[in-house]
Amino acid sequence: MSKAYDIVVYGASGFTGQLVVRHLLSSPTAVKAKFAVAGRSRAKIETGLKAAGAPATTPIIIADSADLASIVAMVQQTKVVLSLVGPYTKYGESLVAACSEHGVHYCDLTGEAPFVADMIAKYTKQALDSRSVLLFACGFDSVPSDLCVFLAVNELKKAAGDRVQVGKVTSAVSMKAYASGGTIDTIWTMLSGSKESKRVGANPYCLSPMGPYNEQIVRRSWGILESAAPSSKVLSYGPDFQYSEWLKCANPISAAITSFVFLTGFAALILLPPVRWLLQKYWLQPGDGPTVAQQEGGWVKMDTVAKSVDKKHEVCIVMRGKGDPGYSGTAKMIAECALALVLDWDRLPPLAKTGGPLTPATALGHVLVERLEATGSFSFKTESDKKD
């Protein structure tokens, strides 16, 4: 059955939603895609569209996560739903359920591991039956980590041969970025979750079918490829694969200060409810975000090093991104994930054709790398070294 739209941007009135709409309107990578926007309030959507510079004729769909009929009606009009409505633990399940049932592809920005684990447990069979691709973590969490590891392992095999045993893979991240109200709201939701959800979120392998969050997504890619059919298993990372990720600091002193601030800050949020209450009341609110100047001045660099078990071979993938990675960068990442599903379907890896809950690397692979580089905001470079 033909669909009215290629992509529906659900949550288009929010800060990130406006950035996604702007990208879909202006990027040469999106010229062939027909999209609509959706959300609860027509007035807020229209305000958001105006802020994004979108024409007044942009199609609007009214849908509310609390109204399943409206969610189903939205899903039935499109090939892909790009969901920006979080926290996903609160508002995400009805949309995942509808996409899984109706064979519609789904992309989101969630950084909530318990939510992802719950959706995988509940909707894998249904998504496989309908061939719906469910892609979680399609923004800065966790596209750079997932793709850089995928590329590093691939390049290590090129340098050392397909039989090479992949060992430790490490990513070091440096960046200039800012927070937004939506991200802060998600943190509050996760901190107020049940003991079970916190336990799941703390498990580094909770998203692997065989963790922090980027590590969990990477390990899920590892698990998917390890258990895949032969056509996809050639891309597998192998049984000796290990992954860790770190924030790169200028020197040991700045690293110690950063670690201290993070640890004491999160300890205060967890152990002192009055601190959470004050920040929730007076800090960034949903819809707030960095200024245009702050977004344009942001950047990210990720160095991912993959080593063979015998330590004879080593490959480094260097990814660079222009603009604030959490907002302008994230908007482009999730938009390109959705665009790949509709415009490059025939070029996607075999796993995408089976549907189910996948990851950006396992569903989109090199196609997503090409699309991101085509935006002019991202680059992926390879360095290899044979050890004597």
GROMACS .gro file of C-alpha atoms in nm:
model
  388
    1MET     CA    1   0.000   0.000   0.000
    2SER     CA    2   0.139   0.342  -0.096
    3LYS     CA    3   0.200   0.593   0.180
    4ALA     CA    4   0.133   0.965   0.178
    5TYR     CA    5   0.475   1.044   0.327
    6ASP     CA    6   0.825   0.902   0.339
    7ILE     CA    7   0.892   1.042   0.689
    8VAL     CA    8   0.682   1.185   0.969
    9VAL     CA    9   0.872   1.396   1.222
   10TYR     CA   10   0.689   1.330   1.549
   11GLY     CA   11   0.766   1.601   1.804
   12ALA     CA   12   0.846   1.865   1.545
   13SER     CA   13   0.756   2.160   1.771
   14GLY     CA   14   1.044   2.096   2.012
   15PHE     CA   15   1.396   2.234   1.997
   16THR     CA   16   1.551   1.935   1.820
   17GLY     CA   17   1.240   1.893   1.605
   18GLN     CA   18   1.294   2.235   1.454
   19LEU     CA   19   1.653   2.144   1.371
   20VAL     CA   20   1.543   1.820   1.204
   21VAL     CA   21   1.283   2.003   0.994
   22ARG     CA   22   1.541   2.261   0.892
   23HIS     CA   23   1.776   1.984   0.779
   24LEU     CA   24   1.506   1.804   0.580
   25LEU     CA   25   1.421   2.131   0.407
   26SER     CA   26   1.774   2.246   0.327
   27SER     CA   27   2.002   1.945   0.285
   28PRO     CA   28   2.072   1.813  -0.065
   29THR     CA   29   2.061   1.464   0.089
   30ALA     CA   30   1.689   1.508   0.158
   31VAL     CA   31   1.554   1.658  -0.165
   32LYS     CA   32   1.370   1.342  -0.273
   33ALA     CA   33   1.194   1.281   0.059
   34LYS     CA   34   0.834   1.383   0.126
   35PHE     CA   35   0.776   1.455   0.493
   36ALA     CA   36   0.506   1.567   0.736
   37VAL     CA   37   0.529   1.685   1.095
   38ALA     CA   38   0.328   1.566   1.393
   39GLY     CA   39   0.257   1.639   1.757
   40ARG     CA   40  -0.016   1.713   2.011
   41SER     CA   41  -0.070   2.085   1.953
   42ARG     CA   42  -0.131   2.236   1.610
   43ALA     CA   43  -0.052   2.583   1.743
   44LYS     CA   44   0.286   2.473   1.884
   45ILE     CA   45   0.369   2.284   1.566
   46GLU     CA   46   0.291   2.588   1.353
   47THR     CA   47   0.510   2.803   1.577
   48GLY     CA   48   0.790   2.549   1.548
   49LEU     CA   49   0.757   2.531   1.169
   50LYS     CA   50   0.779   2.909   1.145
   51ALA     CA   51   1.093   2.908   1.360
   52ALA     CA   52   1.243   2.639   1.135
   53GLY     CA   53   1.167   2.840   0.821
   54ALA     CA   54   0.926   2.577   0.690
   55PRO     CA   55   0.650   2.673   0.444
   56ALA     CA   56   0.300   2.712   0.583
   57THR     CA   57   0.189   2.431   0.351
   58THR     CA   58   0.396   2.171   0.540
   59PRO     CA   59   0.154   1.884   0.624
   60ILE     CA   60   0.062   1.858   0.994
   61ILE     CA   61  -0.068   1.547   1.172
   62ILE     CA   62  -0.216   1.569   1.520
   63ALA     CA   63  -0.109   1.272   1.733
   64ASP     CA   64  -0.074   1.211   2.106
   65SER     CA   65   0.108   0.921   2.274
   66ALA     CA   66  -0.183   0.892   2.518
   67ASP     CA   67  -0.428   0.842   2.229
   68LEU     CA   68  -0.338   0.514   2.058
   69ALA     CA   69  -0.587   0.566   1.775
   70SER     CA   70  -0.414   0.893   1.678
   71ILE     CA   71  -0.073   0.724   1.688
   72VAL     CA   72  -0.194   0.441   1.464
   73ALA     CA   73  -0.352   0.688   1.222
   74MET     CA   74  -0.020   0.875   1.199
   75VAL     CA   75   0.185   0.557   1.150
   76GLN     CA   76  -0.038   0.435   0.868
   77GLN     CA   77   0.042   0.744   0.660
   78THR     CA   78   0.420   0.703   0.645
   79LYS     CA   79   0.713   0.471   0.577
   80VAL     CA   80   0.926   0.598   0.869
   81VAL     CA   81   0.843   0.774   1.194
   82LEU     CA   82   1.124   0.987   1.332
   83SER     CA   83   1.038   1.026   1.701
   84LEU     CA   84   1.165   1.316   1.909
   85VAL     CA   85   0.905   1.288   2.186
   86GLY     CA   86   1.078   1.203   2.511
   87PRO     CA   87   1.140   1.100   2.774
   88TYR     CA   88   1.070   0.780   2.584
   89THR     CA   89   1.003   0.585   2.902
   90LYS     CA   90   0.699   0.811   2.950
   91TYR     CA   91   0.584   0.864   2.593
   92GLY     CA   92   0.752   0.613   2.361
   93GLU     CA   93   0.592   0.270   2.388
   94SER     CA   94   0.265   0.331   2.203
   95LEU     CA   95   0.456   0.446   1.895
   96VAL     CA   96   0.698   0.151   1.900
   97ALA     CA   97   0.400  -0.083   1.931
   98ALA     CA   98   0.215   0.080   1.640
   99CYS     CA   99   0.520   0.079   1.411
  100SER     CA  100   0.593  -0.285   1.494
  101GLU     CA  101   0.234  -0.387   1.419
  102HIS     CA  102   0.200  -0.195   1.091
  103GLY     CA  103   0.542  -0.258   0.937
  104VAL     CA  104   0.658   0.103   0.963
  105HIS     CA  105   1.020   0.185   1.038
  106TYR     CA  106   1.105   0.376   1.356
  107CYS     CA  107   1.398   0.600   1.460
  108ASP     CA  108   1.446   0.780   1.791
  109LEU     CA  109   1.701   0.963   2.007
  110THR     CA  110   1.657   0.774   2.331
  111GLY     CA  111   1.942   0.747   2.577
  112GLU     CA  112   1.726   0.541   2.815
  113ALA     CA  113   1.869   0.188   2.827
  114PRO     CA  114   1.581   0.043   3.035
  115PHE     CA  115   1.331   0.169   2.774
  116VAL     CA  116   1.528   0.011   2.488
  117ALA     CA  117   1.564  -0.320   2.671
  118ASP     CA  118   1.190  -0.322   2.744
  119MET     CA  119   1.096  -0.248   2.381
  120ILE     CA  120   1.329  -0.523   2.255
  121ALA     CA  121   1.171  -0.774   2.494
  122LYS     CA  122   0.815  -0.678   2.401
  123TYR     CA  123   0.822  -0.606   2.028
  124THR     CA  124   1.101  -0.804   1.860
  125LYS     CA  125   0.875  -1.081   1.726
  126GLN     CA  126   0.611  -0.840   1.602
  127ALA     CA  127   0.869  -0.618   1.430
  128LEU     CA  128   1.033  -0.918   1.264
  129ASP     CA  129   0.696  -1.044   1.143
  130SER     CA  130   0.605  -0.706   0.991
  131ARG     CA  131   0.964  -0.626   0.874
  132SER     CA  132   0.959  -0.304   1.075
  133VAL     CA  133   1.310  -0.175   1.149
  134LEU     CA  134   1.329  -0.031   1.500
  135LEU     CA  135   1.629   0.198   1.544
  136PHE     CA  136   1.698   0.342   1.888
  137ALA     CA  137   1.979   0.588   1.970
  138CYS     CA  138   2.005   0.758   1.631
  139GLY     CA  139   2.171   1.077   1.751
  140PHE     CA  140   2.496   1.164   1.929
  141ASP     CA  141   2.381   0.879   2.151
  142SER     CA  142   2.500   0.657   1.986
  143VAL     CA  143   2.567   0.694   1.611
  144PRO     CA  144   2.933   0.809   1.635
  145SER     CA  145   3.031   0.528   1.874
  146ASP     CA  146   2.840   0.262   1.682
  147LEU     CA  147   2.968   0.365   1.338
  148CYS     CA  148   3.328   0.427   1.444
  149VAL     CA  149   3.356   0.080   1.599
  150PHE     CA  150   3.189  -0.075   1.293
  151LEU     CA  151   3.437   0.102   1.064
  152ALA     CA  152   3.739   0.029   1.285
  153VAL     CA  153   3.669  -0.345   1.290
  154ASN     CA  154   3.604  -0.343   0.915
  155GLU     CA  155   3.932  -0.162   0.846
  156LEU     CA  156   4.123  -0.392   1.082
  157LYS     CA  157   4.001  -0.688   0.878
  158LYS     CA  158   4.110  -0.516   0.559
  159ALA     CA  159   4.456  -0.451   0.703
  160ALA     CA  160   4.512  -0.789   0.868
  161GLY     CA  161   4.277  -1.027   0.682
  162ASP     CA  162   3.929  -1.154   0.757
  163ARG     CA  163   4.062  -1.412   1.003
  164VAL     CA  164   4.212  -1.152   1.233
  165GLN     CA  165   4.094  -1.180   1.593
  166VAL     CA  166   3.960  -0.843   1.703
  167GLY     CA  167   4.054  -0.758   2.060
  168LYS     CA  168   4.024  -0.428   2.246
  169VAL     CA  169   3.849  -0.136   2.080
  170THR     CA  170   3.857   0.202   2.254
  171SER     CA  171   3.700   0.538   2.170
  172ALA     CA  172   3.821   0.871   2.307
  173VAL     CA  173   3.580   1.163   2.266
  174SER     CA  174   3.653   1.534   2.280
  175MET     CA  175   3.387   1.795   2.213
  176LYS     CA  176   3.234   2.135   2.270
  177ALA     CA  177   2.864   2.092   2.342
  178TYR     CA  178   2.572   2.231   2.541
  179ALA     CA  179   2.271   2.094   2.727
  180SER     CA  180   1.901   2.141   2.648
  181GLY     CA  181   1.581   2.117   2.850
  182GLY     CA  182   1.474   1.796   2.679
  183THR     CA  183   1.795   1.620   2.776
  184ILE     CA  184   1.764   1.739   3.135
  185ASP     CA  185   1.403   1.619   3.149
  186THR     CA  186   1.517   1.273   3.038
  187ILE     CA  187   1.780   1.267   3.315
  188TRP     CA  188   1.512   1.346   3.573
  189THR     CA  189   1.297   1.064   3.441
  190MET     CA  190   1.583   0.813   3.459
  191LEU     CA  191   1.681   0.920   3.811
  192SER     CA  192   1.322   0.878   3.930
  193GLY     CA  193   1.283   0.533   3.770
  194SER     CA  194   1.221   0.208   3.953
  195LYS     CA  195   1.500   0.007   4.113
  196GLU     CA  196   1.461  -0.252   3.837
  197SER     CA  197   1.499   0.005   3.558
  198LYS     CA  198   1.811   0.144   3.728
  199ARG     CA  199   1.951  -0.210   3.760
  200VAL     CA  200   1.890  -0.274   3.389
  201GLY     CA  201   2.045   0.058   3.293
  202ALA     CA  202   2.359  -0.023   3.491
  203ASN     CA  203   2.415  -0.355   3.309
  204PRO     CA  204   2.669  -0.294   3.030
  205TYR     CA  205   2.534  -0.590   2.830
  206CYS     CA  206   2.162  -0.523   2.886
  207LEU     CA  207   2.105  -0.438   2.518
  208SER     CA  208   2.311  -0.724   2.372
  209PRO     CA  209   2.116  -1.034   2.258
  210MET     CA  210   2.388  -1.283   2.340
  211GLY     CA  211   2.736  -0.045   2.830
  212PRO     CA  212   2.748   0.369   2.987
  213TYR     CA  213   2.485   0.388   2.713
  214ASN     CA  214   2.705   0.422   2.403
  215GLU     CA  215   2.894   0.111   2.512
  216GLN     CA  216   2.564  -0.075   2.549
  217ILE     CA  217   2.459   0.013   2.193
  218VAL     CA  218   2.800  -0.093   2.056
  219ARG     CA  219   2.775  -0.423   2.244
  220ARG     CA  220   2.427  -0.474   2.103
  221SER     CA  221   2.574  -0.436   1.752
  222TRP     CA  222   2.836  -0.693   1.849
  223GLY     CA  223   2.568  -0.934   1.971
  224ILE     CA  224   2.347  -0.888   1.665
  225LEU     CA  225   2.636  -0.955   1.426
  226GLU     CA  226   2.764  -1.253   1.627
  227SER     CA  227   2.425  -1.423   1.600
  228ALA     CA  228   2.348  -1.315   1.242
  229ALA     CA  229   2.313  -1.524   0.927
  230PRO     CA  230   2.634  -1.589   0.728
  231SER     CA  231   2.565  -1.296   0.491
  232SER     CA  232   2.592  -1.055   0.786
  233LYS     CA  233   2.825  -1.248   1.015
  234VAL     CA  234   3.119  -1.163   0.788
  235LEU     CA  235   3.095  -0.821   0.953
  236SER     CA  236   3.106  -0.964   1.306
  237TYR     CA  237   3.348  -0.836   1.568
  238GLY     CA  238   3.437  -1.182   1.702
  239PRO     CA  239   3.427  -1.348   2.044
  240ASP     CA  240   3.729  -1.159   2.183
  241PHE     CA  241   3.584  -0.814   2.115
  242GLN     CA  242   3.597  -0.567   2.406
  243TYR     CA  243   3.484  -0.205   2.403
  244SER     CA  244   3.530   0.099   2.624
  245GLU     CA  245   3.472   0.469   2.572
  246TRP     CA  246   3.619   0.772   2.743
  247LEU     CA  247   3.592   1.149   2.749
  248LYS     CA  248   3.926   1.290   2.638
  249CYS     CA  249   4.071   1.569   2.850
  250ALA     CA  250   4.362   1.803   2.786
  251ASN     CA  251   4.577   1.672   3.072
  252PRO     CA  252   4.562   1.461   3.391
  253ILE     CA  253   4.462   1.759   3.606
  254SER     CA  254   4.162   1.849   3.389
  255ALA     CA  255   4.068   1.480   3.376
  256ALA     CA  256   4.070   1.458   3.756
  257ILE     CA  257   3.863   1.776   3.790
  258THR     CA  258   3.611   1.659   3.528
  259SER     CA  259   3.577   1.319   3.696
  260PHE     CA  260   3.528   1.482   4.036
  261VAL     CA  261   3.259   1.719   3.905
  262PHE     CA  262   3.069   1.438   3.731
  263LEU     CA  263   3.086   1.204   4.030
  264THR     CA  264   2.989   1.459   4.292
  265GLY     CA  265   2.722   1.610   4.068
  266PHE     CA  266   2.548   1.281   4.000
  267ALA     CA  267   2.586   1.174   4.362
  268ALA     CA  268   2.407   1.491   4.468
  269LEU     CA  269   2.129   1.431   4.216
  270ILE     CA  270   2.079   1.073   4.330
  271LEU     CA  271   2.118   1.116   4.706
  272LEU     CA  272   1.974   1.464   4.763
  273PRO     CA  273   1.613   1.506   4.640
  274PRO     CA  274   1.609   1.880   4.730
  275VAL     CA  275   1.892   1.936   4.481
  276ARG     CA  276   1.689   1.761   4.209
  277TRP     CA  277   1.381   1.967   4.298
  278LEU     CA  278   1.568   2.298   4.275
  279LEU     CA  279   1.728   2.210   3.941
  280GLN     CA  280   1.399   2.082   3.797
  281LYS     CA  281   1.231   2.409   3.896
  282TYR     CA  282   1.496   2.660   3.795
  283TRP     CA  283   1.727   2.492   3.540
  284LEU     CA  284   1.664   2.429   3.169
  285GLN     CA  285   1.308   2.333   3.081
  286PRO     CA  286   1.182   2.119   2.789
  287GLY     CA  287   1.204   2.329   2.472
  288ASP     CA  288   1.510   2.525   2.588
  289GLY     CA  289   1.839   2.477   2.404
  290PRO     CA  290   2.167   2.637   2.298
  291THR     CA  291   2.171   2.953   2.089
  292VAL     CA  292   2.249   2.946   1.717
  293ALA     CA  293   2.598   3.081   1.789
  294GLN     CA  294   2.658   2.809   2.049
  295GLN     CA  295   2.539   2.541   1.808
  296GLU     CA  296   2.760   2.666   1.526
  297GLY     CA  297   3.059   2.691   1.760
  298GLY     CA  298   3.028   2.333   1.881
  299TRP     CA  299   3.227   2.036   1.753
  300VAL     CA  300   3.312   1.674   1.824
  301LYS     CA  301   3.610   1.448   1.757
  302MET     CA  302   3.614   1.074   1.823
  303ASP     CA  303   3.929   0.859   1.794
  304THR     CA  304   3.844   0.488   1.784
  305VAL     CA  305   4.133   0.242   1.799
  306ALA     CA  306   4.086  -0.128   1.721
  307LYS     CA  307   4.364  -0.374   1.803
  308SER     CA  308   4.410  -0.737   1.710
  309VAL     CA  309   4.432  -0.990   1.992
  310ASP     CA  310   4.795  -1.065   1.904
  311LYS     CA  311   4.866  -0.688   1.911
  312LYS     CA  312   5.031  -0.705   1.567
  313HIS     CA  313   4.775  -0.484   1.398
  314GLU     CA  314   4.607  -0.161   1.492
  315VAL     CA  315   4.362   0.068   1.312
  316CYS     CA  316   4.231   0.410   1.412
  317ILE     CA  317   3.913   0.573   1.284
  318VAL     CA  318   3.893   0.948   1.338
  319MET     CA  319   3.549   1.104   1.317
  320ARG     CA  320   3.503   1.479   1.317
  321GLY     CA  321   3.176   1.667   1.336
  322LYS     CA  322   3.098   2.036   1.291
  323GLY     CA  323   2.841   2.202   1.514
  324ASP     CA  324   2.706   2.112   1.856
  325PRO     CA  325   2.698   1.730   1.849
  326GLY     CA  326   2.399   1.703   2.079
  327TYR     CA  327   2.171   1.929   1.874
  328SER     CA  328   2.266   2.036   1.521
  329GLY     CA  329   2.474   1.719   1.485
  330THR     CA  330   2.210   1.496   1.638
  331ALA     CA  331   1.936   1.642   1.416
  332LYS     CA  332   2.138   1.556   1.107
  333MET     CA  333   2.222   1.208   1.234
  334ILE     CA  334   1.863   1.102   1.301
  335ALA     CA  335   1.738   1.267   0.981
  336GLU     CA  336   1.996   1.077   0.776
  337CYS     CA  337   1.903   0.750   0.951
  338ALA     CA  338   1.542   0.801   0.848
  339LEU     CA  339   1.639   0.909   0.496
  340ALA     CA  340   1.856   0.600   0.451
  341LEU     CA  341   1.559   0.377   0.533
  342VAL     CA  342   1.344   0.532   0.261
  343LEU     CA  343   1.587   0.651  -0.008
  344ASP     CA  344   1.860   0.386   0.012
  345TRP     CA  345   1.660   0.077   0.105
  346ASP     CA  346   1.805  -0.136  -0.176
  347ARG     CA  347   2.162  -0.059  -0.062
  348LEU     CA  348   2.115  -0.136   0.307
  349PRO     CA  349   2.275  -0.441   0.474
  350PRO     CA  350   2.078  -0.770   0.469
  351LEU     CA  351   1.986  -0.732   0.837
  352ALA     CA  352   1.772  -0.428   0.760
  353LYS     CA  353   1.554  -0.636   0.526
  354THR     CA  354   1.465  -0.873   0.811
  355GLY     CA  355   1.337  -0.591   1.033
  356GLY     CA  356   1.335  -0.599   1.412
  357PRO     CA  357   1.519  -0.391   1.672
  358LEU     CA  358   1.862  -0.317   1.525
  359THR     CA  359   2.128  -0.049   1.565
  360PRO     CA  360   2.246   0.225   1.329
  361ALA     CA  361   2.557   0.025   1.239
  362THR     CA  362   2.385  -0.310   1.181
  363ALA     CA  363   2.087  -0.168   0.989
  364LEU     CA  364   2.252   0.113   0.793
  365GLY     CA  365   2.629   0.050   0.797
  366HIS     CA  366   2.833   0.217   0.523
  367VAL     CA  367   2.523   0.382   0.374
  368LEU     CA  368   2.484   0.597   0.685
  369VAL     CA  369   2.854   0.686   0.680
  370GLU     CA  370   2.819   0.805   0.320
  371ARG     CA  371   2.505   1.003   0.397
  372LEU     CA  372   2.662   1.177   0.698
  373GLU     CA  373   2.971   1.273   0.500
  374ALA     CA  374   2.747   1.404   0.219
  375THR     CA  375   2.596   1.658   0.461
  376GLY     CA  376   2.937   1.827   0.482
  377SER     CA  377   2.924   1.821   0.863
  378PHE     CA  378   3.099   1.489   0.930
  379SER     CA  379   3.413   1.309   0.820
  380PHE     CA  380   3.549   0.959   0.890
  381LYS     CA  381   3.921   0.897   0.827
  382THR     CA  382   4.127   0.579   0.866
  383GLU     CA  383   4.478   0.533   1.001
  384SER     CA  384   4.635   0.186   1.018
  385ASP     CA  385   4.956   0.054   1.162
  386LYS     CA  386   5.118  -0.292   1.151
  387LYS     CA  387   5.309  -0.361   1.470
  388ASP     CA  388   5.647  -0.537   1.450
   0.00000   0.00000   0.00000
